[in-house]
Tab-separated table of C-alpha atoms in Angstrom:
chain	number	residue	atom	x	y	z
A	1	UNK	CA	0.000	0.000	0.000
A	2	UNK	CA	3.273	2.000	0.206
A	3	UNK	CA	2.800	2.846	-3.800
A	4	UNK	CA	0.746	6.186	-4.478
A	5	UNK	CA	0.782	7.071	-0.894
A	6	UNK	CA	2.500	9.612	1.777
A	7	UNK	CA	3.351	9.235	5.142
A	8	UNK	CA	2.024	12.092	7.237
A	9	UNK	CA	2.991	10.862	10.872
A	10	UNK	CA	3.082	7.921	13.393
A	11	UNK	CA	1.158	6.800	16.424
A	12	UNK	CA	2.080	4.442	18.557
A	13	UNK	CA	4.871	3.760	16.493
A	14	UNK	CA	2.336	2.907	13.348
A	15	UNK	CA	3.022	4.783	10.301
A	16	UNK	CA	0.295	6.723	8.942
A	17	UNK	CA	-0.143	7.099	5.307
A	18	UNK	CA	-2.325	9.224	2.626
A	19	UNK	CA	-2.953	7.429	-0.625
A	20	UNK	CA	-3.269	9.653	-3.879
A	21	UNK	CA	-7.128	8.758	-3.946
A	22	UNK	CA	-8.113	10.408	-0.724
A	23	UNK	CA	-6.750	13.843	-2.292
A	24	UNK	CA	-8.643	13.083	-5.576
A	25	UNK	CA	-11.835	12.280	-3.342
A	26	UNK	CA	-11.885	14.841	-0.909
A	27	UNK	CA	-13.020	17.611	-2.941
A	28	UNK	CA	-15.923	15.644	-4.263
A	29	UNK	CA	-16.614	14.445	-1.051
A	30	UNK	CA	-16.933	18.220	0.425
A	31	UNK	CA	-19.334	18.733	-2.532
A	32	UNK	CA	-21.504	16.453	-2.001
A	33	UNK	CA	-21.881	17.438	1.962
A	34	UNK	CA	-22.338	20.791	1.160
A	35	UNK	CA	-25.122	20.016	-0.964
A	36	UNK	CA	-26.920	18.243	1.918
A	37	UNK	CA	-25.762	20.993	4.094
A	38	UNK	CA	-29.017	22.526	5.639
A	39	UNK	CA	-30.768	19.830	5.508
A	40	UNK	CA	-28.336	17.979	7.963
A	41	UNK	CA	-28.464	21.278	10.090
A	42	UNK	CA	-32.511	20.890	10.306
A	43	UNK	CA	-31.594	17.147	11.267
A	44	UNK	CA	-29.198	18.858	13.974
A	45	UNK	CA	-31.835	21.153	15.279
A	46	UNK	CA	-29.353	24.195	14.108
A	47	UNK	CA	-30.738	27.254	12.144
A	48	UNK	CA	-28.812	26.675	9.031
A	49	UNK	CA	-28.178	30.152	8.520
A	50	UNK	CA	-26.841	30.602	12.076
A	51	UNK	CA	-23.600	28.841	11.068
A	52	UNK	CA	-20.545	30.068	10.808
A	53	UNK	CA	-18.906	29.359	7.385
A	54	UNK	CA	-19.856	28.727	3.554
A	55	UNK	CA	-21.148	25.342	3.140
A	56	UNK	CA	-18.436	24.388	0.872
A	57	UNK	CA	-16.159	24.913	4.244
A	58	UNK	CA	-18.936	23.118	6.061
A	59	UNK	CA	-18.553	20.060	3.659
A	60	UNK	CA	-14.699	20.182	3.318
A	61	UNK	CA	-14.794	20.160	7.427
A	62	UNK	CA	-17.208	17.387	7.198
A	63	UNK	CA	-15.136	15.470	4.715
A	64	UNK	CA	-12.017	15.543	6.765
A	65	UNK	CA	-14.359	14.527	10.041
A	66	UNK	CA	-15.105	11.584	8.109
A	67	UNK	CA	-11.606	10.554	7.561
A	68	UNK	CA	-10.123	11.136	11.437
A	69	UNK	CA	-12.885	9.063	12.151
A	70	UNK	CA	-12.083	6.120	9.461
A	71	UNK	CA	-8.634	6.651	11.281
A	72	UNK	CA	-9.851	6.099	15.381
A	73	UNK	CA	-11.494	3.180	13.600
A	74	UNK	CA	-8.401	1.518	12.180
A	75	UNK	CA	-6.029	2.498	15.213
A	76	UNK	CA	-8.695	0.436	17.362
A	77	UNK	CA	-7.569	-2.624	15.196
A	78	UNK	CA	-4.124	-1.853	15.062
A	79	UNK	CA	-3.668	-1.122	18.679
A	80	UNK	CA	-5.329	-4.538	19.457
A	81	UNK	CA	-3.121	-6.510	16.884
A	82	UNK	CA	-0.221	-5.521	18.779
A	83	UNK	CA	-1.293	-5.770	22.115
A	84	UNK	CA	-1.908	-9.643	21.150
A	85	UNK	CA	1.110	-10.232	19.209
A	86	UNK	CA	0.326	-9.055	15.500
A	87	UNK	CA	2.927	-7.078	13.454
A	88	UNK	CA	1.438	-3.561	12.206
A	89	UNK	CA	3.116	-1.992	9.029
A	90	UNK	CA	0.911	1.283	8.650
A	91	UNK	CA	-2.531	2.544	8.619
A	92	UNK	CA	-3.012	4.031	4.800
A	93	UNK	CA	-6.289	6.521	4.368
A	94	UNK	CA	-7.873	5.654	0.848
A	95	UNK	CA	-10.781	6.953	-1.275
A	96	UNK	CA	-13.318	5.003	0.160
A	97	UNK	CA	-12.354	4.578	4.349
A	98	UNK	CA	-8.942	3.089	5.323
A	99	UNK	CA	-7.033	0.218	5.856
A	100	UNK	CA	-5.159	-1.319	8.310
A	101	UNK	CA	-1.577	-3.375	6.743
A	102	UNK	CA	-1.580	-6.055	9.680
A	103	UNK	CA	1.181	-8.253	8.042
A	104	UNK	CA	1.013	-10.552	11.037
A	105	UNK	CA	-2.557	-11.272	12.091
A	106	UNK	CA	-3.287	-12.678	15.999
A	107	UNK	CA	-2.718	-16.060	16.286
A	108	UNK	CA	-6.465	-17.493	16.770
A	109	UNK	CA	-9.362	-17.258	14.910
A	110	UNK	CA	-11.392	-15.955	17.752
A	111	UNK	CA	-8.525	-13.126	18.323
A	112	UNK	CA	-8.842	-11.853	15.077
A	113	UNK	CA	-12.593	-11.588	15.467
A	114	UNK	CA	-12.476	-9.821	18.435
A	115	UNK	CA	-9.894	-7.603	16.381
A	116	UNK	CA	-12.499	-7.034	13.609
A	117	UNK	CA	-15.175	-6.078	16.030
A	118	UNK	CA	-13.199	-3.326	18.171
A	119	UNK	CA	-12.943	-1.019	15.336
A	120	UNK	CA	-16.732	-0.512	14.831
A	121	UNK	CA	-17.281	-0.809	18.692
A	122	UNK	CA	-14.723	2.066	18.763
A	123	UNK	CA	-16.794	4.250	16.459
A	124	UNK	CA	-20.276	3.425	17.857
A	125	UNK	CA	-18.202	4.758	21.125
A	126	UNK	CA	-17.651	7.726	19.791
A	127	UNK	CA	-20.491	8.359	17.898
A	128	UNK	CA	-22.242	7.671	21.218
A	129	UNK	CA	-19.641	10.327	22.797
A	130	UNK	CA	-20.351	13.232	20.583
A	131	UNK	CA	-24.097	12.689	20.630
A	132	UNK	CA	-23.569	12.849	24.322
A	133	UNK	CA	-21.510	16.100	24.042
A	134	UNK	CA	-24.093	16.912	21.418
A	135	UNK	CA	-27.474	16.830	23.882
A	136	UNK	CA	-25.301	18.940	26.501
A	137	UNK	CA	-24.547	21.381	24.108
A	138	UNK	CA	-27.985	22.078	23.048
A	139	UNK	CA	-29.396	25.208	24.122
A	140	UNK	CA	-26.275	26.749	24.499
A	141	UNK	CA	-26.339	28.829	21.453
A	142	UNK	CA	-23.005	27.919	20.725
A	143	UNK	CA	-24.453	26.299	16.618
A	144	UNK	CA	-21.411	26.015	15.126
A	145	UNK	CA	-19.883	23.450	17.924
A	146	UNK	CA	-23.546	21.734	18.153
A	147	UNK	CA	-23.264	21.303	14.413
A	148	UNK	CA	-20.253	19.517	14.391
A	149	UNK	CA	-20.721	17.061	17.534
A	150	UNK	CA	-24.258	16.373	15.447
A	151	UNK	CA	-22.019	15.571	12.452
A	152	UNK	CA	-19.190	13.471	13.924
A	153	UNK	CA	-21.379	11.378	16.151
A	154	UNK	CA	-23.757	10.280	12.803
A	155	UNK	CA	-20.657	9.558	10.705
A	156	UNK	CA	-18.976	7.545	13.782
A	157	UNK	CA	-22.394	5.408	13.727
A	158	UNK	CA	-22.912	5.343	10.713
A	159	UNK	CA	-19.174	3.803	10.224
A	160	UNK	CA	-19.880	1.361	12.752
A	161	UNK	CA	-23.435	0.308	11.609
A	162	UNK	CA	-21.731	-0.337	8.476
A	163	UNK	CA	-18.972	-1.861	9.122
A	164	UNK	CA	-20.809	-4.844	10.847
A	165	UNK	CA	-22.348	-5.824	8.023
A	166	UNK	CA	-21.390	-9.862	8.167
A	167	UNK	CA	-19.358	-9.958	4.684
A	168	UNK	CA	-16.104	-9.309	3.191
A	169	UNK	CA	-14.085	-7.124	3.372
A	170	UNK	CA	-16.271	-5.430	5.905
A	171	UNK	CA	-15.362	-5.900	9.607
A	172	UNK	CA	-18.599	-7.773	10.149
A	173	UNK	CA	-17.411	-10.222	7.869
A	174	UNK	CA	-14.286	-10.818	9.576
A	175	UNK	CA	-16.326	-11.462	12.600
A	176	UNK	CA	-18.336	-13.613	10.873
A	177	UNK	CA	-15.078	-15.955	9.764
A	178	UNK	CA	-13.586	-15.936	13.547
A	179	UNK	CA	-17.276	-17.483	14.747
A	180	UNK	CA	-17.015	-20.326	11.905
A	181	UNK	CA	-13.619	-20.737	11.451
A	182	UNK	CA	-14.031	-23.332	14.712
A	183	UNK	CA	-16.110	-25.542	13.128
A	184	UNK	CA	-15.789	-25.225	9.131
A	185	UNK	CA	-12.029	-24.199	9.500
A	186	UNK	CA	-10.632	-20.944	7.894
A	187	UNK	CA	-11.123	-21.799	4.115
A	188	UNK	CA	-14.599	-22.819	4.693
A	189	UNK	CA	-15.669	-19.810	6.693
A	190	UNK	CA	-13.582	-17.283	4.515
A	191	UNK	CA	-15.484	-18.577	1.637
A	192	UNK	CA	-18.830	-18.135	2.809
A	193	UNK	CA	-18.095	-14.404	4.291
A	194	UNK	CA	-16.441	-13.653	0.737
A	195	UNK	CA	-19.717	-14.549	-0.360
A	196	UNK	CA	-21.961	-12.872	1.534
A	197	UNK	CA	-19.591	-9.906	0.587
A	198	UNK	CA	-20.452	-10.168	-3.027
A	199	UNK	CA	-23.981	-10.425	-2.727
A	200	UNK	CA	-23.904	-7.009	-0.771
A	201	UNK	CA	-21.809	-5.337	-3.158
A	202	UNK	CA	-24.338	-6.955	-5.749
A	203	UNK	CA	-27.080	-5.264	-3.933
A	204	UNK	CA	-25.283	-2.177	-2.855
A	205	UNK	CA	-24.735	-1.339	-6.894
A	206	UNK	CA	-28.134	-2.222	-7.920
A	207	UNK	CA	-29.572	0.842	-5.309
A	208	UNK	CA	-26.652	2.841	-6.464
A	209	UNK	CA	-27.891	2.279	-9.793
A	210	UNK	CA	-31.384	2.955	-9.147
A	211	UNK	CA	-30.812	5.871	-7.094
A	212	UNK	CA	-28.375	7.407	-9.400
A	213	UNK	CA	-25.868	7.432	-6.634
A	214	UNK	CA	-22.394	6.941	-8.130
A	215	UNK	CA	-20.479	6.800	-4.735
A	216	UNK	CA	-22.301	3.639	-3.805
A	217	UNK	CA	-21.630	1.689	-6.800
A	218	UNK	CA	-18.432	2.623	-6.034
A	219	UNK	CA	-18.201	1.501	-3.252
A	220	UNK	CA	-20.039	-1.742	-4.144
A	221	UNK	CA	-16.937	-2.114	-6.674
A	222	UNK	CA	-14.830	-1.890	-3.981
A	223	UNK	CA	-16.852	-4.067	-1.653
A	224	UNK	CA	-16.656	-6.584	-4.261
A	225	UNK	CA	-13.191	-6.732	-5.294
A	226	UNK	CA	-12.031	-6.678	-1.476
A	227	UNK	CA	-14.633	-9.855	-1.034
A	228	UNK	CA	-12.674	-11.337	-3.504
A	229	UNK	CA	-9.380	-10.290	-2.261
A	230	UNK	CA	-9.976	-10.979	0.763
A	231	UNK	CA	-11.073	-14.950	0.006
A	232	UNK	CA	-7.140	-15.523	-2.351
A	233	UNK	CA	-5.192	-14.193	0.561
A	234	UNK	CA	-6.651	-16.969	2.945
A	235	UNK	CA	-6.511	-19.357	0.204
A	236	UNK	CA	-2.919	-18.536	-0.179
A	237	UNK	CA	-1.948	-18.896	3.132
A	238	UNK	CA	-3.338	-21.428	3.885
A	239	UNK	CA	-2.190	-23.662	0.986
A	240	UNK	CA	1.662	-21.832	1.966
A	241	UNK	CA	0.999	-22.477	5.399
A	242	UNK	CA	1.803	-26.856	5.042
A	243	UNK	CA	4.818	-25.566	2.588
A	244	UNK	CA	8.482	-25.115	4.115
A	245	UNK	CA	10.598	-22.102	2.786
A	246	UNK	CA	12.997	-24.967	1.859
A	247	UNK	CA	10.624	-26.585	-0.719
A	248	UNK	CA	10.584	-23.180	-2.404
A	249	UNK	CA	13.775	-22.786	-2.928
A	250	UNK	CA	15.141	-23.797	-6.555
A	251	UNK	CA	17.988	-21.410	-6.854
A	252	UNK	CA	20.844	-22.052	-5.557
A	253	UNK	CA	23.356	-19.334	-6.916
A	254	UNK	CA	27.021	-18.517	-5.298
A	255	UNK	CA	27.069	-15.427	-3.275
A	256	UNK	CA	28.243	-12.236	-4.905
A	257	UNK	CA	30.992	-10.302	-2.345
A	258	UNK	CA	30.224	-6.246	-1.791
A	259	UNK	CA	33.247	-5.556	-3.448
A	260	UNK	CA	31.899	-6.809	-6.547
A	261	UNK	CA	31.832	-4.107	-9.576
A	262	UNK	CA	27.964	-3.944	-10.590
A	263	UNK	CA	29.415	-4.276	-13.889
A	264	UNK	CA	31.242	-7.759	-12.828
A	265	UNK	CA	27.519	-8.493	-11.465
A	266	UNK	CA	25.636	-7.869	-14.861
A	267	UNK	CA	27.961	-9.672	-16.892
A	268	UNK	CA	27.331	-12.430	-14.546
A	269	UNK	CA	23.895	-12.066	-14.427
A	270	UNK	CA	23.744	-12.548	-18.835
A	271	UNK	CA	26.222	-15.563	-18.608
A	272	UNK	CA	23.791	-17.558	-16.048
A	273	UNK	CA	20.608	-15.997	-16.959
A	274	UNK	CA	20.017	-14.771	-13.422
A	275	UNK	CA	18.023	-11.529	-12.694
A	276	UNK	CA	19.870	-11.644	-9.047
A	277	UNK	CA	22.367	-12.779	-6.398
A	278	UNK	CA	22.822	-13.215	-2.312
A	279	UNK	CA	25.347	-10.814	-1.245
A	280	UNK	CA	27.812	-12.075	1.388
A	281	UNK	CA	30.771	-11.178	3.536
A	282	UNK	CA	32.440	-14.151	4.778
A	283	UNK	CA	29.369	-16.297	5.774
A	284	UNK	CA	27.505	-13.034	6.654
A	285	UNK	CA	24.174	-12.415	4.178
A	286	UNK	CA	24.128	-8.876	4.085
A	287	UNK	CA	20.932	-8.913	1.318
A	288	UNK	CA	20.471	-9.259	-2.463
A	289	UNK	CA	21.710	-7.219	-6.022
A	290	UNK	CA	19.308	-7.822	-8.099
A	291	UNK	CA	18.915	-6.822	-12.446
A	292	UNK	CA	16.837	-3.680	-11.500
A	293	UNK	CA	19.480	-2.450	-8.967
A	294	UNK	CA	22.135	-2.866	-11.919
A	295	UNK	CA	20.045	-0.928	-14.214
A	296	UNK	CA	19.481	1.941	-11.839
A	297	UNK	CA	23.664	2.325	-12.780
A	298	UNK	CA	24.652	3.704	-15.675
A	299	UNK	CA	26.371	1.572	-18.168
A	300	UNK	CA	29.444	3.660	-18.147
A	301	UNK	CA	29.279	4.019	-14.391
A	302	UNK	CA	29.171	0.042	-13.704
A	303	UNK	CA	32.892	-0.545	-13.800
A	304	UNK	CA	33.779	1.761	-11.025
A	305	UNK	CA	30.336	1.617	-8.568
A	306	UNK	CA	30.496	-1.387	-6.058
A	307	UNK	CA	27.741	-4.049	-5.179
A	308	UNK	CA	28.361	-2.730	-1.790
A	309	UNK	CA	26.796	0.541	-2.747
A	310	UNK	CA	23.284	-0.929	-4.299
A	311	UNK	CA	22.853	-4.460	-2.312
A	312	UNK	CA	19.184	-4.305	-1.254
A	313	UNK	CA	19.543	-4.991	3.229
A	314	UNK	CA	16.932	-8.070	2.965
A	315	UNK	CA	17.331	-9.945	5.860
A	316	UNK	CA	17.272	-13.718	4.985
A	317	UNK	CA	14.464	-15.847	6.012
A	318	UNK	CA	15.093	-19.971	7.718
A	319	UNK	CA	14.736	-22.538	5.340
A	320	UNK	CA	12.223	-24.337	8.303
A	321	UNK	CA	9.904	-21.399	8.442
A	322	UNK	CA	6.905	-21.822	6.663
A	323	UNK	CA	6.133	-20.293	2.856
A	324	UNK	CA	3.971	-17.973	4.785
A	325	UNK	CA	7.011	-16.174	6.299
A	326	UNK	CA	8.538	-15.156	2.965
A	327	UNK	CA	4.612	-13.316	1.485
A	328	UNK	CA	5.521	-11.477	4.947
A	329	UNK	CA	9.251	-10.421	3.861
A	330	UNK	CA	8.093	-9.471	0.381
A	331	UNK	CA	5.533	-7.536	1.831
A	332	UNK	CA	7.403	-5.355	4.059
A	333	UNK	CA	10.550	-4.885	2.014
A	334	UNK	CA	9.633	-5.048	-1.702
A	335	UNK	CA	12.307	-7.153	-2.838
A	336	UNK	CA	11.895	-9.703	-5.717
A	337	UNK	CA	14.335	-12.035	-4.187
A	338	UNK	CA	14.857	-13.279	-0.185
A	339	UNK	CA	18.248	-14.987	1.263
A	340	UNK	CA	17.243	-18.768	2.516
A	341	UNK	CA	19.867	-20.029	5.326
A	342	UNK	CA	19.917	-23.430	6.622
A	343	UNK	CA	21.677	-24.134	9.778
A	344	UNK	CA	23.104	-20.475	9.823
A	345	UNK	CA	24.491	-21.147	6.478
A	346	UNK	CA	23.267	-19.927	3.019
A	347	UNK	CA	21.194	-22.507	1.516
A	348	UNK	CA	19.722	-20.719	-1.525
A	349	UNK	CA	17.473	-17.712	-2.490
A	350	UNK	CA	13.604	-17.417	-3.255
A	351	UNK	CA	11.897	-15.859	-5.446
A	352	UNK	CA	8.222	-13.918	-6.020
A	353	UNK	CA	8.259	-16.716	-8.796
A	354	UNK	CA	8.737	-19.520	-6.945
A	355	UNK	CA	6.438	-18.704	-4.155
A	356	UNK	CA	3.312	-18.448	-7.059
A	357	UNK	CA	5.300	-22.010	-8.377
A	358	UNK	CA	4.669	-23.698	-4.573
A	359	UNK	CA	1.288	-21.824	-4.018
A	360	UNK	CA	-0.107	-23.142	-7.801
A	361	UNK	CA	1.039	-26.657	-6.770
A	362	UNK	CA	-0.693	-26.221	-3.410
A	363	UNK	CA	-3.813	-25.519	-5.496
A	364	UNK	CA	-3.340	-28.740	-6.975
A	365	UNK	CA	-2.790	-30.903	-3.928
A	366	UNK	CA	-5.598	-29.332	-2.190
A	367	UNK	CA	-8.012	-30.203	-4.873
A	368	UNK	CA	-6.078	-33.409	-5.914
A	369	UNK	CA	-5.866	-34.642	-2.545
A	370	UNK	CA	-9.340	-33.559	-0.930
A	371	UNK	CA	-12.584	-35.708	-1.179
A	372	UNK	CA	-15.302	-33.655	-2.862
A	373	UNK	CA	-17.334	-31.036	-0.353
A	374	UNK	CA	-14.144	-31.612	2.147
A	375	UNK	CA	-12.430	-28.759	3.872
A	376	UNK	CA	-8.815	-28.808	5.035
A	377	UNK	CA	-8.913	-27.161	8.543
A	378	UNK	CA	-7.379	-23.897	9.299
């Protein structure tokens, strides 16, 4: 999610990220609020034209309540993925809500539901919050802060309410997964909240359609594809999950040493028609070089730059481990190639190649080896 995004801060150590589409969206977003704008004051009991502000400022205020709300939301299911033992790698705010990059999930089934269900707790909190602050402020006079505890605490439920729907890639659906998952096992119960996911976004774009309403089918689009999504990535870990990092491997090439010229490396690379190399110092892996690092050189540079000054710091993965383990170190570093050691010793390298090799031949065992209407538990 790193790709057509910016990181604007941290908290509690999780990186916080703006992709491209939440810039694109925002102004459309404050449009459409400011064309609802007195109508949601009449709903909040304030005299629209008491207000403070053009409603285009209204909306645009609206908008980015919206989006710090999307944001308590995820950091409730970040916060309790670390507190029981999941990795975080950033919370990124898209077009359509946010997401959470958990590249370690808790360890159980009924964790990871409880994980899914504190983010839209979290916002039915708040929304219950600022309609509390809300009803105390009424009366006051003060309309422009009664407007916009009115605001946040109908977006927070509204996020909530939504986001227990029980289907992919919605929270509720998540939920939904942890409660099967004991007796169907994970495949099983991912597949039937994946479903349920697809016949809401089904529904969801035949209202939008109706209604004229292009955000929703949006939104159904997305709802759709994430359903989707959502049922290959348990699929694919749980196929890599019975497949050792070892039974990946199926290159074996000699380290390359940092002193290396990159030029030394790329005439290497066309004489064994390899796109890249381990990179050791006596016995220590210090990463890889691999053809898109050479290429970043230029040609008449090659001869005089040193591997030392473009090896890639990947730090190598245990042949033992399972497949699972090297998805989570091409995740986090973006490297097309990860250092295998056996024993403490080099045993190999694998690639992005040979992890869609092991998880296609997975595929095959689990439908080879499976009577028909079986499961293979999670």
């Amino acid at each position: 999610m790193g790709r057509g995004s910016v990181r604007i801060g941290s908290i509690a150590g999780i990186p916080i990220r703006i992709h491209v589409t939440f810039l694109v969206v925002l102004p459309f977003l404050a449009l459409g609020f400011a064309r609802v704008y007195r109508e949601a004051a009449r709903v909040a009991d304030v005299p629209p034209e008491r207000l403070g502000g053009t409603p285009f400022v209204w909306g645009l205020v609206v908008a980015l309540a919206l989006f710090l709300s999307v944001l308590a939301h995820e950091l409730a299911h970040s916060l309790y993925a670390l507190r029981k033992g999941g990795r975080v790698r950033d919370i990124t705010l898209l077009m359509i809500g946010g997401v959470s990059q958990i590249s370690e999930l808790p360890r159980t089934p009924r964790a990871e539901a409880v994980m899914a269900l504190v983010g839209p707790v979290t916002s039915l909190v708040l929304g219950g919050v600022c309609y509390a602050l809300y009803r105390g402020a009424s009366g006051s006079g003060l309309f422009n802060l009664e407007f916009a505890l009115f605001q946040l605490a109908y977006l927070n439920v509204v996020l909530g309410v939504f986001n227990l729907i029980p289907a992919f890639p919605m929270d509720g659906g998540r939920v939904l997964r942890g409660v099967l998952a004991s007796r169907w096992g994970v495949l099983r119960a991912t597949r039937v909240a994946a479903t349920a996911g697809k016949v809401f976004a089904i529904v969801f774009a035949i209202l939008g359609f109706l209604s004229a309403n292009l955000f929703l089918m949006v939104i159904a689009f997305f709802v759709y594809v994430g359903a989707e999504a959502e049922s290959r990535n348990v699929l694919v870990k749980a196929v890599l999950g019975h497949i050792r990092v070892r039974d990946l491997v199926r290159s074996r090439p000699d380290p390359v040493d940092p002193s290396t010229s990159v030029f030394e490396v790329g005439e290497r690379m066309i004489r064994e028609r390899l796109t890249g190399f381990p990179v050791a110092r006596g016995g220590e892996v210090l990463g890889v070089v691999g053809l898109e690092d050479v290429q970043r050189v230029a040609p008449a540079e090659r001869g005089r730059v040193r591997v030392a000054d473009v090896v890639r710091r990947v730090a190598p993965v245990d042949a033992a481990d399972d497949a699972t383990r090297v998805l989570r170190a091409f995740a986090e570093t973006g490297a097309r190639l990860i250092p295998v050691l056996e024993g403490g010793a080099l045993h190999g390298v694998v690639s992005q190649t040979d992890v869609n090799r092991g998880l296609q031949l997975g595929e095959l065992e689990e439908t080879q080896h499976r009577p028909v209407g079986a499961d293979r538990r999670g």
